[in-house]
mmCIF file with all atom_site columns, C-alpha atoms in Angstrom:
data_model
loop_
_atom_site.group_PDB
_atom_site.id
_atom_site.type_symbol
_atom_site.label_atom_id
_atom_site.label_alt_id
_atom_site.label_comp_id
_atom_site.label_asym_id
_atom_site.label_entity_id
_atom_site.label_seq_id
_atom_site.pdbx_PDB_ins_code
_atom_site.Cartn_x
_atom_site.Cartn_y
_atom_site.Cartn_z
_atom_site.occupancy
_atom_site.B_iso_or_equiv
_atom_site.pdbx_formal_charge
_atom_site.auth_seq_id
_atom_site.auth_comp_id
_atom_site.auth_asym_id
_atom_site.auth_atom_id
_atom_site.pdbx_PDB_model_num
ATOM 1   C CA . GLY A 1 1   ? 6.949   17.058  -7.078  1.00 65.00 ? 1   GLY A CA 1
ATOM 2   C CA . ALA A 1 2   ? 7.555   19.878  -4.495  1.00 76.00 ? 2   ALA A CA 1
ATOM 3   C CA . VAL A 1 3   ? 10.866  20.100  -3.107  1.00 91.00 ? 3   VAL A CA 1
ATOM 4   C CA . VAL A 1 4   ? 11.885  20.173  0.912   1.00 95.00 ? 4   VAL A CA 1
ATOM 5   C CA . SER A 1 5   ? 15.137  20.650  1.585   1.00 95.00 ? 5   SER A CA 1
ATOM 6   C CA . GLN A 1 6   ? 16.023  19.558  5.464   1.00 97.00 ? 6   GLN A CA 1
ATOM 7   C CA . HIS A 1 7   ? 19.494  20.099  7.019   1.00 96.00 ? 7   HIS A CA 1
ATOM 8   C CA . PRO A 1 8   ? 21.656  18.251  8.055   1.00 97.00 ? 8   PRO A CA 1
ATOM 9   C CA . SER A 1 9   ? 21.164  15.081  6.947   1.00 97.00 ? 9   SER A CA 1
ATOM 10  C CA . TRP A 1 10  ? 23.623  14.305  9.408   1.00 97.00 ? 10  TRP A CA 1
ATOM 11  C CA . VAL A 1 11  ? 24.995  15.504  12.941  1.00 97.00 ? 11  VAL A CA 1
ATOM 12  C CA . ILE A 1 12  ? 26.512  14.089  16.272  1.00 97.00 ? 12  ILE A CA 1
ATOM 13  C CA . CYS A 1 13  ? 26.625  16.605  18.721  1.00 96.00 ? 13  CYS A CA 1
ATOM 14  C CA . LYS A 1 14  ? 27.936  16.137  22.821  1.00 97.00 ? 14  LYS A CA 1
ATOM 15  C CA . SER A 1 15  ? 25.314  15.885  25.399  1.00 97.00 ? 15  SER A CA 1
ATOM 16  C CA . GLY A 1 16  ? 24.313  18.645  27.414  1.00 97.00 ? 16  GLY A CA 1
ATOM 17  C CA . THR A 1 17  ? 24.485  21.070  23.927  1.00 97.00 ? 17  THR A CA 1
ATOM 18  C CA . SER A 1 18  ? 21.750  21.853  21.804  1.00 97.00 ? 18  SER A CA 1
ATOM 19  C CA . VAL A 1 19  ? 20.927  20.734  17.798  1.00 98.00 ? 19  VAL A CA 1
ATOM 20  C CA . LYS A 1 20  ? 19.066  22.981  15.359  1.00 97.00 ? 20  LYS A CA 1
ATOM 21  C CA . ILE A 1 21  ? 17.309  21.257  12.159  1.00 98.00 ? 21  ILE A CA 1
ATOM 22  C CA . GLU A 1 22  ? 16.263  23.449  9.275   1.00 97.00 ? 22  GLU A CA 1
ATOM 23  C CA . CYS A 1 23  ? 13.210  23.004  7.542   1.00 96.00 ? 23  CYS A CA 1
ATOM 24  C CA . ARG A 1 24  ? 12.777  24.450  4.075   1.00 95.00 ? 24  ARG A CA 1
ATOM 25  C CA . SER A 1 25  ? 9.737   24.270  1.435   1.00 93.00 ? 25  SER A CA 1
ATOM 26  C CA . LEU A 1 26  ? 11.859  25.051  -1.789  1.00 93.00 ? 26  LEU A CA 1
ATOM 27  C CA . ASP A 1 27  ? 9.426   25.287  -4.642  1.00 89.00 ? 27  ASP A CA 1
ATOM 28  C CA . PHE A 1 28  ? 6.051   26.309  -2.311  1.00 89.00 ? 28  PHE A CA 1
ATOM 29  C CA . GLN A 1 29  ? 4.596   28.305  0.477   1.00 89.00 ? 29  GLN A CA 1
ATOM 30  C CA . ALA A 1 30  ? 3.545   25.455  3.508   1.00 87.00 ? 30  ALA A CA 1
ATOM 31  C CA . THR A 1 31  ? 1.559   27.320  5.683   1.00 84.00 ? 31  THR A CA 1
ATOM 32  C CA . THR A 1 32  ? 1.907   24.058  8.260   1.00 88.00 ? 32  THR A CA 1
ATOM 33  C CA . MET A 1 33  ? 4.829   21.625  8.800   1.00 92.00 ? 33  MET A CA 1
ATOM 34  C CA . PHE A 1 34  ? 5.103   18.815  11.167  1.00 93.00 ? 34  PHE A CA 1
ATOM 35  C CA . TRP A 1 35  ? 8.274   17.345  12.831  1.00 96.00 ? 35  TRP A CA 1
ATOM 36  C CA . TYR A 1 36  ? 8.351   12.732  13.149  1.00 96.00 ? 36  TYR A CA 1
ATOM 37  C CA . ARG A 1 37  ? 11.246  10.915  15.113  1.00 97.00 ? 37  ARG A CA 1
ATOM 38  C CA . GLN A 1 38  ? 11.795  7.648   14.044  1.00 97.00 ? 38  GLN A CA 1
ATOM 39  C CA . PHE A 1 39  ? 13.498  4.674   15.687  1.00 95.00 ? 39  PHE A CA 1
ATOM 40  C CA . PRO A 1 40  ? 14.777  1.966   13.818  1.00 92.00 ? 40  PRO A CA 1
ATOM 41  C CA . LYS A 1 41  ? 12.039  0.028   12.339  1.00 90.00 ? 41  LYS A CA 1
ATOM 42  C CA . GLN A 1 42  ? 9.497   1.494   13.607  1.00 93.00 ? 42  GLN A CA 1
ATOM 43  C CA . SER A 1 43  ? 6.692   3.894   12.689  1.00 93.00 ? 43  SER A CA 1
ATOM 44  C CA . LEU A 1 44  ? 7.163   7.830   12.639  1.00 94.00 ? 44  LEU A CA 1
ATOM 45  C CA . MET A 1 45  ? 5.779   8.866   15.483  1.00 94.00 ? 45  MET A CA 1
ATOM 46  C CA . LEU A 1 46  ? 4.440   12.672  14.760  1.00 93.00 ? 46  LEU A CA 1
ATOM 47  C CA . MET A 1 47  ? 6.342   15.131  17.526  1.00 96.00 ? 47  MET A CA 1
ATOM 48  C CA . ALA A 1 48  ? 4.744   18.482  16.400  1.00 94.00 ? 48  ALA A CA 1
ATOM 49  C CA . THR A 1 49  ? 2.230   20.422  14.666  1.00 91.00 ? 49  THR A CA 1
ATOM 50  C CA . SER A 1 50  ? 3.481   24.174  13.367  1.00 89.00 ? 50  SER A CA 1
ATOM 51  C CA . ASN A 1 51  ? 1.768   26.577  11.241  1.00 86.00 ? 51  ASN A CA 1
ATOM 52  C CA . GLU A 1 52  ? 3.683   30.067  10.174  1.00 84.00 ? 52  GLU A CA 1
ATOM 53  C CA . GLY A 1 53  ? 3.290   33.057  12.802  1.00 83.00 ? 53  GLY A CA 1
ATOM 54  C CA . SER A 1 54  ? 1.917   30.503  16.119  1.00 85.00 ? 54  SER A CA 1
ATOM 55  C CA . LYS A 1 55  ? 2.628   28.354  18.607  1.00 87.00 ? 55  LYS A CA 1
ATOM 56  C CA . ALA A 1 56  ? 3.549   24.514  17.624  1.00 92.00 ? 56  ALA A CA 1
ATOM 57  C CA . THR A 1 57  ? 0.625   22.080  18.394  1.00 92.00 ? 57  THR A CA 1
ATOM 58  C CA . TYR A 1 58  ? 3.106   18.882  19.999  1.00 95.00 ? 58  TYR A CA 1
ATOM 59  C CA . GLU A 1 59  ? 1.812   15.625  20.045  1.00 94.00 ? 59  GLU A CA 1
ATOM 60  C CA . GLN A 1 60  ? 1.060   13.838  23.615  1.00 94.00 ? 60  GLN A CA 1
ATOM 61  C CA . GLY A 1 61  ? 4.435   13.237  25.309  1.00 95.00 ? 61  GLY A CA 1
ATOM 62  C CA . VAL A 1 62  ? 6.558   15.507  23.488  1.00 96.00 ? 62  VAL A CA 1
ATOM 63  C CA . GLU A 1 63  ? 8.509   18.016  25.347  1.00 94.00 ? 63  GLU A CA 1
ATOM 64  C CA . LYS A 1 64  ? 7.743   21.792  24.086  1.00 93.00 ? 64  LYS A CA 1
ATOM 65  C CA . ASP A 1 65  ? 10.892  22.878  26.228  1.00 95.00 ? 65  ASP A CA 1
ATOM 66  C CA . LYS A 1 66  ? 13.330  20.171  24.983  1.00 96.00 ? 66  LYS A CA 1
ATOM 67  C CA . PHE A 1 67  ? 11.572  20.414  21.005  1.00 97.00 ? 67  PHE A CA 1
ATOM 68  C CA . LEU A 1 68  ? 11.420  23.987  20.469  1.00 96.00 ? 68  LEU A CA 1
ATOM 69  C CA . ILE A 1 69  ? 10.143  24.243  17.051  1.00 94.00 ? 69  ILE A CA 1
ATOM 70  C CA . ASN A 1 70  ? 9.455   28.082  15.235  1.00 91.00 ? 70  ASN A CA 1
ATOM 71  C CA . HIS A 1 71  ? 7.613   28.724  12.036  1.00 89.00 ? 71  HIS A CA 1
ATOM 72  C CA . ALA A 1 72  ? 8.719   32.270  11.150  1.00 82.00 ? 72  ALA A CA 1
ATOM 73  C CA . SER A 1 73  ? 8.018   31.965  7.723   1.00 89.00 ? 73  SER A CA 1
ATOM 74  C CA . LEU A 1 74  ? 6.306   30.741  4.844   1.00 89.00 ? 74  LEU A CA 1
ATOM 75  C CA . THR A 1 75  ? 9.460   28.073  3.982   1.00 92.00 ? 75  THR A CA 1
ATOM 76  C CA . LEU A 1 76  ? 10.869  27.537  6.649   1.00 93.00 ? 76  LEU A CA 1
ATOM 77  C CA . SER A 1 77  ? 10.668  25.763  9.813   1.00 94.00 ? 77  SER A CA 1
ATOM 78  C CA . THR A 1 78  ? 12.963  24.912  12.286  1.00 95.00 ? 78  THR A CA 1
ATOM 79  C CA . LEU A 1 79  ? 13.924  22.290  15.235  1.00 97.00 ? 79  LEU A CA 1
ATOM 80  C CA . THR A 1 80  ? 16.306  22.344  18.401  1.00 97.00 ? 80  THR A CA 1
ATOM 81  C CA . VAL A 1 81  ? 16.509  20.214  19.988  1.00 98.00 ? 81  VAL A CA 1
ATOM 82  C CA . THR A 1 82  ? 18.110  21.552  23.566  1.00 97.00 ? 82  THR A CA 1
ATOM 83  C CA . SER A 1 83  ? 20.144  19.758  26.318  1.00 97.00 ? 83  SER A CA 1
ATOM 84  C CA . ALA A 1 84  ? 20.511  16.729  23.549  1.00 97.00 ? 84  ALA A CA 1
ATOM 85  C CA . HIS A 1 85  ? 20.904  13.752  25.973  1.00 96.00 ? 85  HIS A CA 1
ATOM 86  C CA . PRO A 1 86  ? 21.989  10.174  24.106  1.00 96.00 ? 86  PRO A CA 1
ATOM 87  C CA . GLU A 1 87  ? 18.064  8.740   24.332  1.00 96.00 ? 87  GLU A CA 1
ATOM 88  C CA . ASP A 1 88  ? 17.245  11.816  22.113  1.00 97.00 ? 88  ASP A CA 1
ATOM 89  C CA . SER A 1 89  ? 19.472  9.905   19.148  1.00 97.00 ? 89  SER A CA 1
ATOM 90  C CA . SER A 1 90  ? 17.513  9.825   16.254  1.00 97.00 ? 90  SER A CA 1
ATOM 91  C CA . PHE A 1 91  ? 16.233  10.054  12.890  1.00 97.00 ? 91  PHE A CA 1
ATOM 92  C CA . TYR A 1 92  ? 14.070  13.304  12.496  1.00 98.00 ? 92  TYR A CA 1
ATOM 93  C CA . ILE A 1 93  ? 11.769  13.911  9.483   1.00 97.00 ? 93  ILE A CA 1
ATOM 94  C CA . CYS A 1 94  ? 9.708   17.197  8.478   1.00 96.00 ? 94  CYS A CA 1
ATOM 95  C CA . SER A 1 95  ? 7.402   16.630  6.448   1.00 94.00 ? 95  SER A CA 1
ATOM 96  C CA . ALA A 1 96  ? 5.736   20.239  4.828   1.00 92.00 ? 96  ALA A CA 1
ATOM 97  C CA . ARG A 1 97  ? 1.642   21.007  3.300   1.00 87.00 ? 97  ARG A CA 1
ATOM 98  C CA . GLN A 1 98  ? 0.703   23.513  1.082   1.00 80.00 ? 98  GLN A CA 1
ATOM 99  C CA . THR A 1 99  ? -0.495  26.071  2.080   1.00 74.00 ? 99  THR A CA 1
ATOM 100 C CA . GLY A 1 100 ? -4.448  26.322  1.422   1.00 69.00 ? 100 GLY A CA 1
ATOM 101 C CA . GLY A 1 101 ? -4.337  22.184  1.870   1.00 64.00 ? 101 GLY A CA 1
ATOM 102 C CA . GLY A 1 102 ? -2.868  19.217  -0.819  1.00 72.00 ? 102 GLY A CA 1
ATOM 103 C CA . LYS A 1 103 ? -0.452  16.667  -0.136  1.00 80.00 ? 103 LYS A CA 1
ATOM 104 C CA . ALA A 1 104 ? 2.223   17.475  2.488   1.00 86.00 ? 104 ALA A CA 1
ATOM 105 C CA . PHE A 1 105 ? 6.387   16.410  1.390   1.00 91.00 ? 105 PHE A CA 1
ATOM 106 C CA . PHE A 1 106 ? 9.036   15.857  3.647   1.00 94.00 ? 106 PHE A CA 1
ATOM 107 C CA . GLY A 1 107 ? 12.686  16.690  3.584   1.00 96.00 ? 107 GLY A CA 1
ATOM 108 C CA . GLN A 1 108 ? 15.397  13.880  3.730   1.00 96.00 ? 108 GLN A CA 1
ATOM 109 C CA . GLY A 1 109 ? 15.834  13.566  7.476   1.00 97.00 ? 109 GLY A CA 1
ATOM 110 C CA . THR A 1 110 ? 17.808  14.231  9.038   1.00 98.00 ? 110 THR A CA 1
ATOM 111 C CA . ARG A 1 111 ? 19.852  11.626  11.420  1.00 97.00 ? 111 ARG A CA 1
ATOM 112 C CA . LEU A 1 112 ? 20.811  12.964  15.302  1.00 98.00 ? 112 LEU A CA 1
ATOM 113 C CA . THR A 1 113 ? 23.595  10.470  17.430  1.00 97.00 ? 113 THR A CA 1
ATOM 114 C CA . VAL A 1 114 ? 24.564  12.544  20.191  1.00 97.00 ? 114 VAL A CA 1
ATOM 115 C CA . VAL A 1 115 ? 27.011  10.830  22.566  1.00 97.00 ? 115 VAL A CA 1
ATOM 116 C CA . LEU B 2 1   ? -8.282  10.691  12.887  1.00 55.00 ? 1   LEU B CA 1
ATOM 117 C CA . ALA B 2 2   ? -8.690  7.478   10.380  1.00 63.00 ? 2   ALA B CA 1
ATOM 118 C CA . LYS B 2 3   ? -6.846  4.683   11.878  1.00 85.00 ? 3   LYS B CA 1
ATOM 119 C CA . THR B 2 4   ? -5.584  2.573   9.466   1.00 92.00 ? 4   THR B CA 1
ATOM 120 C CA . THR B 2 5   ? -4.550  -1.203  9.776   1.00 94.00 ? 5   THR B CA 1
ATOM 121 C CA . GLN B 2 6   ? -2.149  -2.308  6.929   1.00 96.00 ? 6   GLN B CA 1
ATOM 122 C CA . PRO B 2 7   ? 0.165   -5.957  6.169   1.00 97.00 ? 7   PRO B CA 1
ATOM 123 C CA . ILE B 2 8   ? 2.474   -5.429  8.828   1.00 96.00 ? 8   ILE B CA 1
ATOM 124 C CA . SER B 2 9   ? 5.197   -7.189  5.711   1.00 97.00 ? 9   SER B CA 1
ATOM 125 C CA . MET B 2 10  ? 5.097   -8.787  2.526   1.00 97.00 ? 10  MET B CA 1
ATOM 126 C CA . ASP B 2 11  ? 7.012   -10.381 0.260   1.00 98.00 ? 11  ASP B CA 1
ATOM 127 C CA . SER B 2 12  ? 7.131   -10.635 -3.807  1.00 98.00 ? 12  SER B CA 1
ATOM 128 C CA . TYR B 2 13  ? 9.217   -11.634 -6.983  1.00 98.00 ? 13  TYR B CA 1
ATOM 129 C CA . GLU B 2 14  ? 11.012  -9.601  -9.458  1.00 97.00 ? 14  GLU B CA 1
ATOM 130 C CA . GLY B 2 15  ? 8.143   -8.921  -12.256 1.00 97.00 ? 15  GLY B CA 1
ATOM 131 C CA . GLN B 2 16  ? 5.134   -9.115  -9.915  1.00 97.00 ? 16  GLN B CA 1
ATOM 132 C CA . GLU B 2 17  ? 2.396   -7.406  -9.198  1.00 97.00 ? 17  GLU B CA 1
ATOM 133 C CA . VAL B 2 18  ? 2.173   -6.144  -5.658  1.00 98.00 ? 18  VAL B CA 1
ATOM 134 C CA . ASN B 2 19  ? -1.320  -5.428  -3.762  1.00 98.00 ? 19  ASN B CA 1
ATOM 135 C CA . ILE B 2 20  ? -0.987  -3.839  -0.552  1.00 98.00 ? 20  ILE B CA 1
ATOM 136 C CA . THR B 2 21  ? -4.763  -3.133  1.056   1.00 97.00 ? 21  THR B CA 1
ATOM 137 C CA . CYS B 2 22  ? -5.370  -0.633  3.747   1.00 96.00 ? 22  CYS B CA 1
ATOM 138 C CA . SER B 2 23  ? -7.978  -0.625  5.953   1.00 95.00 ? 23  SER B CA 1
ATOM 139 C CA . HIS B 2 24  ? -9.822  2.651   7.434   1.00 93.00 ? 24  HIS B CA 1
ATOM 140 C CA . ASN B 2 25  ? -13.162 1.651   8.253   1.00 93.00 ? 25  ASN B CA 1
ATOM 141 C CA . ASN B 2 26  ? -13.514 5.018   10.052  1.00 91.00 ? 26  ASN B CA 1
ATOM 142 C CA . ILE B 2 27  ? -13.162 6.856   7.172   1.00 91.00 ? 27  ILE B CA 1
ATOM 143 C CA . ALA B 2 28  ? -13.890 10.902  7.305   1.00 89.00 ? 28  ALA B CA 1
ATOM 144 C CA . THR B 2 29  ? -15.867 12.639  4.001   1.00 90.00 ? 29  THR B CA 1
ATOM 145 C CA . ASN B 2 30  ? -13.774 14.832  3.753   1.00 86.00 ? 30  ASN B CA 1
ATOM 146 C CA . ASP B 2 31  ? -10.662 12.157  3.999   1.00 88.00 ? 31  ASP B CA 1
ATOM 147 C CA . TYR B 2 32  ? -8.271  11.415  1.494   1.00 90.00 ? 32  TYR B CA 1
ATOM 148 C CA . ILE B 2 33  ? -6.106  8.377   1.065   1.00 92.00 ? 33  ILE B CA 1
ATOM 149 C CA . THR B 2 34  ? -2.965  9.674   0.025   1.00 92.00 ? 34  THR B CA 1
ATOM 150 C CA . TRP B 2 35  ? 0.635   6.337   0.119   1.00 95.00 ? 35  TRP B CA 1
ATOM 151 C CA . TYR B 2 36  ? 3.511   7.322   0.700   1.00 95.00 ? 36  TYR B CA 1
ATOM 152 C CA . GLN B 2 37  ? 7.258   4.786   0.070   1.00 97.00 ? 37  GLN B CA 1
ATOM 153 C CA . GLN B 2 38  ? 10.494  5.039   2.114   1.00 97.00 ? 38  GLN B CA 1
ATOM 154 C CA . PHE B 2 39  ? 13.441  3.801   1.579   1.00 97.00 ? 39  PHE B CA 1
ATOM 155 C CA . PRO B 2 40  ? 15.839  3.416   4.579   1.00 94.00 ? 40  PRO B CA 1
ATOM 156 C CA . SER B 2 41  ? 17.279  6.597   6.135   1.00 93.00 ? 41  SER B CA 1
ATOM 157 C CA . GLN B 2 42  ? 15.338  8.847   3.780   1.00 95.00 ? 42  GLN B CA 1
ATOM 158 C CA . GLY B 2 43  ? 11.661  10.451  4.523   1.00 95.00 ? 43  GLY B CA 1
ATOM 159 C CA . PRO B 2 44  ? 9.073   9.470   3.001   1.00 95.00 ? 44  PRO B CA 1
ATOM 160 C CA . ARG B 2 45  ? 8.037   10.010  -0.610  1.00 94.00 ? 45  ARG B CA 1
ATOM 161 C CA . PHE B 2 46  ? 4.309   10.494  -1.913  1.00 92.00 ? 46  PHE B CA 1
ATOM 162 C CA . ILE B 2 47  ? 3.324   7.825   -4.500  1.00 95.00 ? 47  ILE B CA 1
ATOM 163 C CA . ILE B 2 48  ? -0.346  8.053   -4.827  1.00 94.00 ? 48  ILE B CA 1
ATOM 164 C CA . GLN B 2 49  ? -3.305  9.798   -3.471  1.00 92.00 ? 49  GLN B CA 1
ATOM 165 C CA . GLY B 2 50  ? -6.800  9.718   -3.947  1.00 93.00 ? 50  GLY B CA 1
ATOM 166 C CA . TYR B 2 51  ? -10.447 9.891   -2.953  1.00 93.00 ? 51  TYR B CA 1
ATOM 167 C CA . LYS B 2 52  ? -13.029 7.737   -4.645  1.00 92.00 ? 52  LYS B CA 1
ATOM 168 C CA . THR B 2 53  ? -12.833 4.682   -7.618  1.00 91.00 ? 53  THR B CA 1
ATOM 169 C CA . LYS B 2 54  ? -9.177  4.077   -9.002  1.00 96.00 ? 54  LYS B CA 1
ATOM 170 C CA . VAL B 2 55  ? -6.042  7.158   -9.870  1.00 96.00 ? 55  VAL B CA 1
ATOM 171 C CA . THR B 2 56  ? -3.628  5.233   -11.828 1.00 96.00 ? 56  THR B CA 1
ATOM 172 C CA . ASN B 2 57  ? 0.045   7.046   -12.164 1.00 95.00 ? 57  ASN B CA 1
ATOM 173 C CA . GLU B 2 58  ? 3.175   6.101   -13.932 1.00 94.00 ? 58  GLU B CA 1
ATOM 174 C CA . VAL B 2 59  ? 4.622   4.333   -11.287 1.00 94.00 ? 59  VAL B CA 1
ATOM 175 C CA . ALA B 2 60  ? 0.817   2.700   -9.032  1.00 97.00 ? 60  ALA B CA 1
ATOM 176 C CA . SER B 2 61  ? -2.709  2.467   -9.404  1.00 98.00 ? 61  SER B CA 1
ATOM 177 C CA . LEU B 2 62  ? -4.801  3.272   -6.609  1.00 98.00 ? 62  LEU B CA 1
ATOM 178 C CA . PHE B 2 63  ? -8.141  1.160   -5.567  1.00 97.00 ? 63  PHE B CA 1
ATOM 179 C CA . ILE B 2 64  ? -10.855 2.220   -3.867  1.00 97.00 ? 64  ILE B CA 1
ATOM 180 C CA . PRO B 2 65  ? -14.262 0.964   -3.279  1.00 97.00 ? 65  PRO B CA 1
ATOM 181 C CA . ALA B 2 66  ? -17.803 2.625   -2.829  1.00 96.00 ? 66  ALA B CA 1
ATOM 182 C CA . ASP B 2 67  ? -17.757 2.813   0.727   1.00 96.00 ? 67  ASP B CA 1
ATOM 183 C CA . ARG B 2 68  ? -13.906 3.902   0.962   1.00 96.00 ? 68  ARG B CA 1
ATOM 184 C CA . LYS B 2 69  ? -13.338 2.089   4.440   1.00 95.00 ? 69  LYS B CA 1
ATOM 185 C CA . SER B 2 70  ? -10.316 0.206   2.764   1.00 96.00 ? 70  SER B CA 1
ATOM 186 C CA . SER B 2 71  ? -7.896  1.043   -0.087  1.00 96.00 ? 71  SER B CA 1
ATOM 187 C CA . THR B 2 72  ? -5.474  -1.105  -2.191  1.00 97.00 ? 72  THR B CA 1
ATOM 188 C CA . LEU B 2 73  ? -2.119  -0.098  -3.827  1.00 98.00 ? 73  LEU B CA 1
ATOM 189 C CA . SER B 2 74  ? -0.961  -1.813  -6.709  1.00 98.00 ? 74  SER B CA 1
ATOM 190 C CA . LEU B 2 75  ? 2.667   -1.618  -7.920  1.00 98.00 ? 75  LEU B CA 1
ATOM 191 C CA . PRO B 2 76  ? 3.037   -3.434  -11.384 1.00 95.00 ? 76  PRO B CA 1
ATOM 192 C CA . ARG B 2 77  ? 5.743   -5.676  -12.255 1.00 94.00 ? 77  ARG B CA 1
ATOM 193 C CA . VAL B 2 78  ? 8.100   -4.833  -8.849  1.00 97.00 ? 78  VAL B CA 1
ATOM 194 C CA . SER B 2 79  ? 11.511  -4.491  -8.801  1.00 97.00 ? 79  SER B CA 1
ATOM 195 C CA . LEU B 2 80  ? 14.695  -4.982  -6.476  1.00 97.00 ? 80  LEU B CA 1
ATOM 196 C CA . SER B 2 81  ? 14.383  -1.326  -5.692  1.00 97.00 ? 81  SER B CA 1
ATOM 197 C CA . ASP B 2 82  ? 10.515  -1.304  -4.799  1.00 97.00 ? 82  ASP B CA 1
ATOM 198 C CA . THR B 2 83  ? 11.786  -3.058  -1.513  1.00 98.00 ? 83  THR B CA 1
ATOM 199 C CA . ALA B 2 84  ? 11.097  -0.407  0.992   1.00 98.00 ? 84  ALA B CA 1
ATOM 200 C CA . VAL B 2 85  ? 7.622   -0.068  3.952   1.00 98.00 ? 85  VAL B CA 1
ATOM 201 C CA . TYR B 2 86  ? 4.681   1.265   2.320   1.00 98.00 ? 86  TYR B CA 1
ATOM 202 C CA . TYR B 2 87  ? 2.330   3.582   4.249   1.00 96.00 ? 87  TYR B CA 1
ATOM 203 C CA . CYS B 2 88  ? -1.265  4.221   3.904   1.00 94.00 ? 88  CYS B CA 1
ATOM 204 C CA . LEU B 2 89  ? -2.613  7.383   5.213   1.00 92.00 ? 89  LEU B CA 1
ATOM 205 C CA . VAL B 2 90  ? -6.263  9.091   5.406   1.00 90.00 ? 90  VAL B CA 1
ATOM 206 C CA . GLY B 2 91  ? -6.554  12.621  6.165   1.00 84.00 ? 91  GLY B CA 1
ATOM 207 C CA . ASP B 2 92  ? -7.793  15.714  5.458   1.00 77.00 ? 92  ASP B CA 1
ATOM 208 C CA . LEU B 2 93  ? -6.069  17.636  2.804   1.00 67.00 ? 93  LEU B CA 1
ATOM 209 C CA . ALA B 2 94  ? -7.946  21.037  3.213   1.00 60.00 ? 94  ALA B CA 1
ATOM 210 C CA . GLY B 2 95  ? -7.978  21.076  7.102   1.00 56.00 ? 95  GLY B CA 1
ATOM 211 C CA . THR B 2 96  ? -4.605  22.605  8.064   1.00 50.00 ? 96  THR B CA 1
ATOM 212 C CA . ALA B 2 97  ? -5.192  21.472  11.504  1.00 52.00 ? 97  ALA B CA 1
ATOM 213 C CA . SER B 2 98  ? -5.713  17.998  9.706   1.00 67.00 ? 98  SER B CA 1
ATOM 214 C CA . LYS B 2 99  ? -2.319  16.124  11.295  1.00 76.00 ? 99  LYS B CA 1
ATOM 215 C CA . LEU B 2 100 ? -0.302  13.362  9.279   1.00 79.00 ? 100 LEU B CA 1
ATOM 216 C CA . THR B 2 101 ? -0.082  10.825  11.387  1.00 81.00 ? 101 THR B CA 1
ATOM 217 C CA . PHE B 2 102 ? 1.141   7.047   10.195  1.00 86.00 ? 102 PHE B CA 1
ATOM 218 C CA . GLY B 2 103 ? 0.189   3.735   11.149  1.00 87.00 ? 103 GLY B CA 1
ATOM 219 C CA . THR B 2 104 ? 2.729   0.795   11.475  1.00 90.00 ? 104 THR B CA 1
ATOM 220 C CA . GLY B 2 105 ? 3.367   0.557   7.119   1.00 95.00 ? 105 GLY B CA 1
ATOM 221 C CA . THR B 2 106 ? 3.752   -2.341  5.221   1.00 97.00 ? 106 THR B CA 1
ATOM 222 C CA . ARG B 2 107 ? 7.430   -3.710  4.561   1.00 97.00 ? 107 ARG B CA 1
ATOM 223 C CA . LEU B 2 108 ? 8.033   -5.262  1.260   1.00 98.00 ? 108 LEU B CA 1
ATOM 224 C CA . GLN B 2 109 ? 10.416  -7.278  0.669   1.00 98.00 ? 109 GLN B CA 1
ATOM 225 C CA . VAL B 2 110 ? 10.861  -8.191  -3.739  1.00 98.00 ? 110 VAL B CA 1
ATOM 226 C CA . THR B 2 111 ? 13.428  -10.851 -4.397  1.00 97.00 ? 111 THR B CA 1
ATOM 227 C CA . LEU B 2 112 ? 14.742  -12.245 -7.392  1.00 94.00 ? 112 LEU B CA 1
#
């Protein structure tokens, strides 16, 4: 299947700093990418949907100024957690859907720990 | 968006066939049904996708009745490594605005 690479796999940062997570579709173009967060033993919660070249659409309750999403190219989307706090510690997962629709493929996830 | 309902958990012994059913009563005409598998601390992995009747690949089969209000993922002869959470998603693949929303998933535990 298609490959979606997420980087970094894990990151530890100090409270108040910002962290950027990258999501790349390696062998296909992705017009649409999704960002999720997942807490232990829970399902994936959709945070936002990003379309290449346009502003992301955030789910209700997700602060767009805190979770900055940039989808500048058909193969790269980034999620920046700004002014991170311990409650932002979670597992963040991206997904990319092929241009024109079709299956969505997921990155391996990023474990963020804010201390 | 079609909401999905799955059993929270299932247990099986190694070597048995496991069938996980997902209900999606308000599935739309353009919606496809997709199943993903997730291991701890990993992103979901695509298993199988279908629109109607039966789809089979090297790892699983997907059965979809004529009314498409439910679907069943069938895993033949499971092994310990099949212990994971399985998610059923329903959505319009062609619509770029179509969101991928996860339900609770089914936690499958395979034992000897």
